[in-house]
Short mmCIF file of C-alpha atoms in Angstrom, two decimals:
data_model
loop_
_atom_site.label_atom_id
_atom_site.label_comp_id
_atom_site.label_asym_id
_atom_site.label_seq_id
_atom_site.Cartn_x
_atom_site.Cartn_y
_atom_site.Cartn_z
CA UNK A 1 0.00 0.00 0.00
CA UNK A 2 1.38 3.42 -0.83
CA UNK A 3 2.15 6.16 1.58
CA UNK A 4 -0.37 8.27 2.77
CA UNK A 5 0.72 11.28 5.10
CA UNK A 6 -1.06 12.43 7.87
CA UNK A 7 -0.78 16.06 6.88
CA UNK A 8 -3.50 14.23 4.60
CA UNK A 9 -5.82 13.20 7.19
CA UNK A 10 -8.26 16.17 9.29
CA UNK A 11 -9.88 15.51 12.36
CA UNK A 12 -13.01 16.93 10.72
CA UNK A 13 -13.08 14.98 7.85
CA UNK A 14 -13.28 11.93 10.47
CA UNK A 15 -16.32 14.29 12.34
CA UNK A 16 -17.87 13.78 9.42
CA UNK A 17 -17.48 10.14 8.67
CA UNK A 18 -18.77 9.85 12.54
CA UNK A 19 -21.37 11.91 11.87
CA UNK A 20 -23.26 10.03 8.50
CA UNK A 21 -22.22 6.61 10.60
CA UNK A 22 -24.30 7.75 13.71
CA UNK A 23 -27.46 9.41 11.27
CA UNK A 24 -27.56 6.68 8.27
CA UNK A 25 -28.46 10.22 6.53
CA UNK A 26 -25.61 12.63 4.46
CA UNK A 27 -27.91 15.28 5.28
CA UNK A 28 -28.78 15.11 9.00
CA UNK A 29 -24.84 14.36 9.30
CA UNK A 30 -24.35 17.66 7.10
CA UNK A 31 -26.47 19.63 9.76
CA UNK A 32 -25.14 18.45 12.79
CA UNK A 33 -21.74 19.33 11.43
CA UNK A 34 -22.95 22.35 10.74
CA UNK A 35 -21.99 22.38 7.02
CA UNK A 36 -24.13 22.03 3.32
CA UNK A 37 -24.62 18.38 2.24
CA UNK A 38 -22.84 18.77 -0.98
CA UNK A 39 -19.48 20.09 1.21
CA UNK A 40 -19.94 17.29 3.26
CA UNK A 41 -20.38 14.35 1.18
CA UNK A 42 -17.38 15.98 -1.19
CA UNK A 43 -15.38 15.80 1.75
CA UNK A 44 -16.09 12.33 2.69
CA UNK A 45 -15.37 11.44 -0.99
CA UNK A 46 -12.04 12.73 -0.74
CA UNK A 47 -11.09 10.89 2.59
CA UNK A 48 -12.30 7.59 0.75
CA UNK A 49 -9.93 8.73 -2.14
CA UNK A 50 -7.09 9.22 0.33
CA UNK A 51 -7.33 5.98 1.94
CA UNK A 52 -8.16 4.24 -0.69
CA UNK A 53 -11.24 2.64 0.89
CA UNK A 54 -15.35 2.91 0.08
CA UNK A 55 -16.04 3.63 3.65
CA UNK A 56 -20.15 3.90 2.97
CA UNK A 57 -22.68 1.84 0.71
CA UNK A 58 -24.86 4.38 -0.81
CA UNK A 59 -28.62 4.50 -2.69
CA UNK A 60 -31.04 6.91 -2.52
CA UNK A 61 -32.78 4.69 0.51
CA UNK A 62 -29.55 3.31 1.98
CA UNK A 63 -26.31 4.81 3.77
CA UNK A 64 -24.31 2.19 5.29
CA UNK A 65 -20.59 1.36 6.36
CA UNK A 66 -18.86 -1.06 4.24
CA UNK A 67 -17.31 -3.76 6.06
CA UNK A 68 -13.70 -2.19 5.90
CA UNK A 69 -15.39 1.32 5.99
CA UNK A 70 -16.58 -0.13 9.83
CA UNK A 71 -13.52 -1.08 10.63
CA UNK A 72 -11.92 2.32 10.05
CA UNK A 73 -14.98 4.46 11.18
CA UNK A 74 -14.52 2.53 14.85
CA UNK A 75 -10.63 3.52 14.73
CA UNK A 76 -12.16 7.62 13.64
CA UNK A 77 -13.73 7.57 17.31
CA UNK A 78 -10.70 6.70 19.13
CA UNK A 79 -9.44 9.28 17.22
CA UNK A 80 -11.73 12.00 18.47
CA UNK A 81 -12.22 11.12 21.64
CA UNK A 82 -8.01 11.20 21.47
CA UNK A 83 -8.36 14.60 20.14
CA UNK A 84 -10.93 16.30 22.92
CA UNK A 85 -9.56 13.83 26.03
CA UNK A 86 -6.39 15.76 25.12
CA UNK A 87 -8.39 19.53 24.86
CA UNK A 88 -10.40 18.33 27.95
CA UNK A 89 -7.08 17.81 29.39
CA UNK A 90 -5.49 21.41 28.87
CA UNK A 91 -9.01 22.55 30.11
CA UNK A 92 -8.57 21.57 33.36
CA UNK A 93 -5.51 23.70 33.73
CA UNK A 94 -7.12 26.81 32.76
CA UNK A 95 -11.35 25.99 34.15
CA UNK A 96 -12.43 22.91 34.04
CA UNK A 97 -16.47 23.76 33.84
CA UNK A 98 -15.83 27.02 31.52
CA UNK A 99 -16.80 26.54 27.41
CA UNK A 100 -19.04 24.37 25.96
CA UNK A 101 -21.00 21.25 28.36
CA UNK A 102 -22.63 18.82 26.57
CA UNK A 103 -25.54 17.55 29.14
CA UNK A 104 -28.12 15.13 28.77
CA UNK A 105 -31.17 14.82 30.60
CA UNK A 106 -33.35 12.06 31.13
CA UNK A 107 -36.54 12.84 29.82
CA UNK A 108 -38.97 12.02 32.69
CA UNK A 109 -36.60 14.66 34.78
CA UNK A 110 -35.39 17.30 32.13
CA UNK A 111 -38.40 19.54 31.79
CA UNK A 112 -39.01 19.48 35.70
CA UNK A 113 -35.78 20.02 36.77
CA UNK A 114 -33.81 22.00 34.32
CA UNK A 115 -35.99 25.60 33.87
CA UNK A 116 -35.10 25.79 37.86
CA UNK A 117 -30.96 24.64 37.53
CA UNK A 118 -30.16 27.28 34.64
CA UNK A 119 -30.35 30.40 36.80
CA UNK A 120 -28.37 29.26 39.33
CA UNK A 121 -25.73 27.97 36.44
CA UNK A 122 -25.76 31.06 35.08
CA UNK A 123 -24.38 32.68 38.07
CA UNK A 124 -22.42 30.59 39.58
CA UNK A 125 -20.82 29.11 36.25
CA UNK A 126 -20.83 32.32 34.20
CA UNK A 127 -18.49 31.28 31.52
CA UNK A 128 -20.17 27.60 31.12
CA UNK A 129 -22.10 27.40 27.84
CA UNK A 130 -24.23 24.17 27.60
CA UNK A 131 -25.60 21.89 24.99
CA UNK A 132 -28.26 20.22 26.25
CA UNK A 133 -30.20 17.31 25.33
CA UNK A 134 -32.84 15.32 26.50
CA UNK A 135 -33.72 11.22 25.47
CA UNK A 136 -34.27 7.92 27.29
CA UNK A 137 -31.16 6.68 29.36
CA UNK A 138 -29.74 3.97 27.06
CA UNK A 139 -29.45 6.24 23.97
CA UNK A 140 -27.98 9.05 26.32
CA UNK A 141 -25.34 7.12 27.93
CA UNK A 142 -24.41 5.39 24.63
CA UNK A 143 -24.30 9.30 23.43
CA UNK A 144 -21.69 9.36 26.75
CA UNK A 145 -19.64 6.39 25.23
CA UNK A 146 -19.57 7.32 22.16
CA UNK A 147 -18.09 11.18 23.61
CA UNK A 148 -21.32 12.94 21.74
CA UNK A 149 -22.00 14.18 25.53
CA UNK A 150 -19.67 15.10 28.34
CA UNK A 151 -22.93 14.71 31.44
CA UNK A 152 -25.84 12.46 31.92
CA UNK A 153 -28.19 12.97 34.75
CA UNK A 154 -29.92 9.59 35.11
CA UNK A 155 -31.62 7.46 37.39
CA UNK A 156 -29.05 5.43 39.20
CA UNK A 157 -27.80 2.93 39.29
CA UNK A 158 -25.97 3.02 36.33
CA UNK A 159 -23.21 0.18 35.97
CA UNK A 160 -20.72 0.26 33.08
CA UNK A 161 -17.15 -0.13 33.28
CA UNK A 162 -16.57 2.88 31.13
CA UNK A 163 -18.93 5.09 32.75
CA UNK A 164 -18.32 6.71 36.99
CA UNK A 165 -21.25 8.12 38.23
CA UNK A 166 -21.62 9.95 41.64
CA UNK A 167 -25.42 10.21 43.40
CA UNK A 168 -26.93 14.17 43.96
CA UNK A 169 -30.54 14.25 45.16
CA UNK A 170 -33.43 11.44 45.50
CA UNK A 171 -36.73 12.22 44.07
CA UNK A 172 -39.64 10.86 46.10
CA UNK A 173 -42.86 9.31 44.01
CA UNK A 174 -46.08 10.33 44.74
CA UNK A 175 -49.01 8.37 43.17
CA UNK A 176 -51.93 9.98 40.85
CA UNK A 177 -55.22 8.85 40.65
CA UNK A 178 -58.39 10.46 38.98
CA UNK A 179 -60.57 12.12 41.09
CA UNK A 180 -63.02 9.35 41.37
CA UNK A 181 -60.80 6.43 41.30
CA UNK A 182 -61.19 4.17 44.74
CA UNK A 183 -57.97 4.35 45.74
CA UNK A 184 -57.98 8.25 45.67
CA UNK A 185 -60.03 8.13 48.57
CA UNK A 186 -57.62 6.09 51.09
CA UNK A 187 -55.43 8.00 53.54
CA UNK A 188 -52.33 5.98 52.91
CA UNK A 189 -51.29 3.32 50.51
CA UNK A 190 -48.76 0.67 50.51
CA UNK A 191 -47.21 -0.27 47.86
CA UNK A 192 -48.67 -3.73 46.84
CA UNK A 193 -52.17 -1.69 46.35
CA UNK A 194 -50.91 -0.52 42.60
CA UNK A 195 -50.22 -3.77 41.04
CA UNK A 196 -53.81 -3.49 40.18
CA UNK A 197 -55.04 -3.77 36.01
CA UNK A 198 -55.68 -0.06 36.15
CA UNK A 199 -51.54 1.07 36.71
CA UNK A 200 -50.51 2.95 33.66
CA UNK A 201 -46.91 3.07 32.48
CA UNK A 202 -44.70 4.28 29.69
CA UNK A 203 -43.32 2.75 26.99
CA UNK A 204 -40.74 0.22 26.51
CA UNK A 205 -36.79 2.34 27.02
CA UNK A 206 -38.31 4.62 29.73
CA UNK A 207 -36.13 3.90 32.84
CA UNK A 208 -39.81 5.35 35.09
CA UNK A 209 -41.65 1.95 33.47
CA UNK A 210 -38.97 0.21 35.12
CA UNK A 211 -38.86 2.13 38.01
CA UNK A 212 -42.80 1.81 38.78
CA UNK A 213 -42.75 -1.66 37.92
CA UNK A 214 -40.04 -2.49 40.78
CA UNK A 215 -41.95 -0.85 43.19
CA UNK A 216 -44.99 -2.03 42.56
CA UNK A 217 -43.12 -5.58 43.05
CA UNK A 218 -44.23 -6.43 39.06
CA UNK A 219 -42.15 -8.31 36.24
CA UNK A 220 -39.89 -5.87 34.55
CA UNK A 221 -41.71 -7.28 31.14
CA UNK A 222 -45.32 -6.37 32.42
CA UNK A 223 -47.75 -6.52 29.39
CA UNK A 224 -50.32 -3.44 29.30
CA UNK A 225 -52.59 -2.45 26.76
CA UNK A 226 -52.21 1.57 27.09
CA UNK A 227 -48.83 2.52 27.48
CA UNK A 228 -47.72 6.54 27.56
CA UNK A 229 -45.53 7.92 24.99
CA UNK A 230 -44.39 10.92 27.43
CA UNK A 231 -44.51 11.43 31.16
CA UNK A 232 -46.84 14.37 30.02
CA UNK A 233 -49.24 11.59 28.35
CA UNK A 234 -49.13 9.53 31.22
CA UNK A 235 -50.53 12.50 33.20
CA UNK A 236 -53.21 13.32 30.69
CA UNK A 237 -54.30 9.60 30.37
CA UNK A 238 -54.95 9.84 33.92
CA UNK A 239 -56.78 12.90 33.86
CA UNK A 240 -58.72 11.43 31.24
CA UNK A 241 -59.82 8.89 33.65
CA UNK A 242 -57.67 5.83 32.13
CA UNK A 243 -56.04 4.51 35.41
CA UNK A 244 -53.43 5.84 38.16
CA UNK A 245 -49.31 5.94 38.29
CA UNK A 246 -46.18 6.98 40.04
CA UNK A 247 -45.45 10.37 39.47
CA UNK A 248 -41.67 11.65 40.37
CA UNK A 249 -42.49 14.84 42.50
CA UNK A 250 -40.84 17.28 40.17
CA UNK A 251 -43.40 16.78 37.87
CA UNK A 252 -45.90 18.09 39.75
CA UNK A 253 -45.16 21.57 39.68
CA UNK A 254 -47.70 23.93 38.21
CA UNK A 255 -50.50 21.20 37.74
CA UNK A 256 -52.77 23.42 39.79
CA UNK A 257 -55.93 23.10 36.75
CA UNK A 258 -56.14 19.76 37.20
CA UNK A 259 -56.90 19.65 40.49
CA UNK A 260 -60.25 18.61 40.14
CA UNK A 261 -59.26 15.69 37.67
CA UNK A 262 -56.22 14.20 39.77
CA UNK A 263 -55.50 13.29 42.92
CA UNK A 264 -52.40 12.89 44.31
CA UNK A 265 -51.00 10.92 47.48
CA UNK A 266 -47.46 10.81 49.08
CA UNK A 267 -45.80 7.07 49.49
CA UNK A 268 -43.59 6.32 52.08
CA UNK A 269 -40.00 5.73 50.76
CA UNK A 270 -40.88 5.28 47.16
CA UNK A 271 -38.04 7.27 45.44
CA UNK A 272 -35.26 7.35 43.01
CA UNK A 273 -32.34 8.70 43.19
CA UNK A 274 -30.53 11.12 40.58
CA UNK A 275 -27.16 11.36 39.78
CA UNK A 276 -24.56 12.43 37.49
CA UNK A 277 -22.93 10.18 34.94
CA UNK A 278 -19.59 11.18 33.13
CA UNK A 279 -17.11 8.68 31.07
CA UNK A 280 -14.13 7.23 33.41
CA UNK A 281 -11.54 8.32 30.81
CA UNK A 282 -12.56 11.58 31.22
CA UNK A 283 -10.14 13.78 32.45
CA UNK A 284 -12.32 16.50 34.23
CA UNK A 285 -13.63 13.54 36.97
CA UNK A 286 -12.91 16.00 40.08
CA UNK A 287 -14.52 19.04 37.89
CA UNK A 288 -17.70 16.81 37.97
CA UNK A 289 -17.67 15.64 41.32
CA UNK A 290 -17.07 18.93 42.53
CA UNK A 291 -20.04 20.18 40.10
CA UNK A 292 -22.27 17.02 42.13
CA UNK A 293 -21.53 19.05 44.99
CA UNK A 294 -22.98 22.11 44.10
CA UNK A 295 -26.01 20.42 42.89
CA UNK A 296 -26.69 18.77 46.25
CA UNK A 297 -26.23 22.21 48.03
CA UNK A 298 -28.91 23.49 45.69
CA UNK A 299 -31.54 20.05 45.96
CA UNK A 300 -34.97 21.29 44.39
CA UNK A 301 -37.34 22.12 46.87
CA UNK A 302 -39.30 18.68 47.92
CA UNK A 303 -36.48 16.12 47.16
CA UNK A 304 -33.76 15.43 49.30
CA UNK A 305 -29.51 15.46 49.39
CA UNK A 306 -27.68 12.61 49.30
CA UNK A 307 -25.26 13.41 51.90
CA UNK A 308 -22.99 10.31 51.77
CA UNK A 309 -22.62 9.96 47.73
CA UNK A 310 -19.57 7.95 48.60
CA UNK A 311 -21.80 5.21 50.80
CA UNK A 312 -22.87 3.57 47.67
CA UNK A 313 -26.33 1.05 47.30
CA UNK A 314 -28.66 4.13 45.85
CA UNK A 315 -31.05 3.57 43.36
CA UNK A 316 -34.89 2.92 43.50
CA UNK A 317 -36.27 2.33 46.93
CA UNK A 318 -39.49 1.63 48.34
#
């Protein structure tokens, strides 16, 4: 094989092999990088040139790594996560939490939680800029592994070799019934009164099915006929008079107007606990643990600090 220089080779050039990889799509790649399609897929054309390998199968339908084009694309990651681990790493001399924060949020937690954590970024952290996102925890921590984001807050636990994690608050439950439904009317509930036909839970991927199911003492593989799209479903469908659920508190802020639809009552120690997620290899590890500790001094109203986050053993309780 001839020579090939790596004066020849850019970093973004392998962004954007990454890029159509993760989307299956030259043109969602071409946006995310920012750039038009037709400077994009020229670009990608002339890295295939250059190493002398057809790194994608194209049609009009179809955009796929070859088999060899796979092989490479895995060795473009290490490459970029090379390349920032080593930017990450000069951070930390000069601000470790200043410039841009890629942070995803769960999505049963991100609309609660973050319009009420951006203020008090913004002044304690005024040169942080942030890139959020929110999903369902697999996709977000495989976003994590794959060095697309720098922060997950998840429900713990989370266990992957590759991944640290250090708890910050935990989140009680409360359940929600309609108005009218039977169990609406008791003053207190255990636990093993929601396994009844009428729970409602999310679909499939949402770490809150799984939660609700585990303390409701059900199979994780429960079969139901309705099943929410959204958190914000889930609380319409019972509005609507469709069954009851485990709400996480934070998500009961400003549901005043449908206070004569739901009813809500507190369970005793049904809660989850959230935490922060970061990669291991990352250098900025006391950065983020001393980040934890500013979220724990500023818990949202209603959920409690974990105040041992080195004790270990958190995770849904009830």
């Amino acid at each position: 094989m001839s020579y090939i220089p790596l004066s020849g080779l850019s970093l973004r050039d392998i962004e954007y092999v990454v890029a159509v990889d993760d989307l299956r799509n030259f043109s969602r790649a071409a946006e995310r990088c920012g750039v038009s399609q037709g400077g994009l897929s020229e670009q990608v054309r002339k890295l295939e040139t250059l190493l002398g390998v057809v790194l994608f199968e194209r049609t009009r339908r179809h955009v796929a790594p070859t088999p060899q084009g796979a092989r490479l694309i895995a060795l473009g990651r290490e490459v970029l996560a090379a390349a920032r681990a080593m930017i990450e790493a000069a951070r930390v001399q000069a601000g470790p939490l200043e410039g841009m924060l890629r942070i995803g949020v769960i999505a049963t937690l991100g609309p609660y939680y973050v319009p009420s954590l951006l203020p008090l970024l913004r002044h304690a952290y005024p040169q942080l800029r942030l890139q959020l996102t929110d999903s369902q925890t697999l996709p977000m921590l495989q976003m994590l592994r794959h060095d697309e984001l720098d922060l997950v807050f998840a429900a713990l636990p989370v266990s992957h070799d590759a991944l640290h994690c250090t708890p910050i608050f935990e989140e009680p439950f409360v359940a929600a019934f309609p108005a009218q439904h039977p169990l609406a009317a008791h003053q207190g509930l255990a636990m093993g009164e929601l396994d009844g036909p009428d729970l409602l839970l999310l679909e499939e991927g949402h770490c809150l099915r799984e939660q609700a199911l585990a303390l409701c003492g059900m199979p994780p593989h429960h079969d139901r006929q309705r099943l929410a799209t959204s958190l914000e479903m889930l609380w319409h469908m019972i509005g609507a008079g469709e069954g009851y659920s485990l709400i996480p508190h934070l998500a009961l802020r400003h549901r005043g107007e449908w206070e004569d639809l739901i009813t809500t009552l507190p369970l005793s120690d049904a809660r989850r606990t959230i935490g922060l997620v970061w990669r291991a290899s990352d250098p900025r590890e006391d950065a983020f643990r001393e980040f934890a500790a500013f979220l724990r001094e500023n818990t949202p109203d209603g959920c409690h600090p974990v105040t041992d986050p080195d004790q270990g053993g958190y995770g849904i309780q009830g």
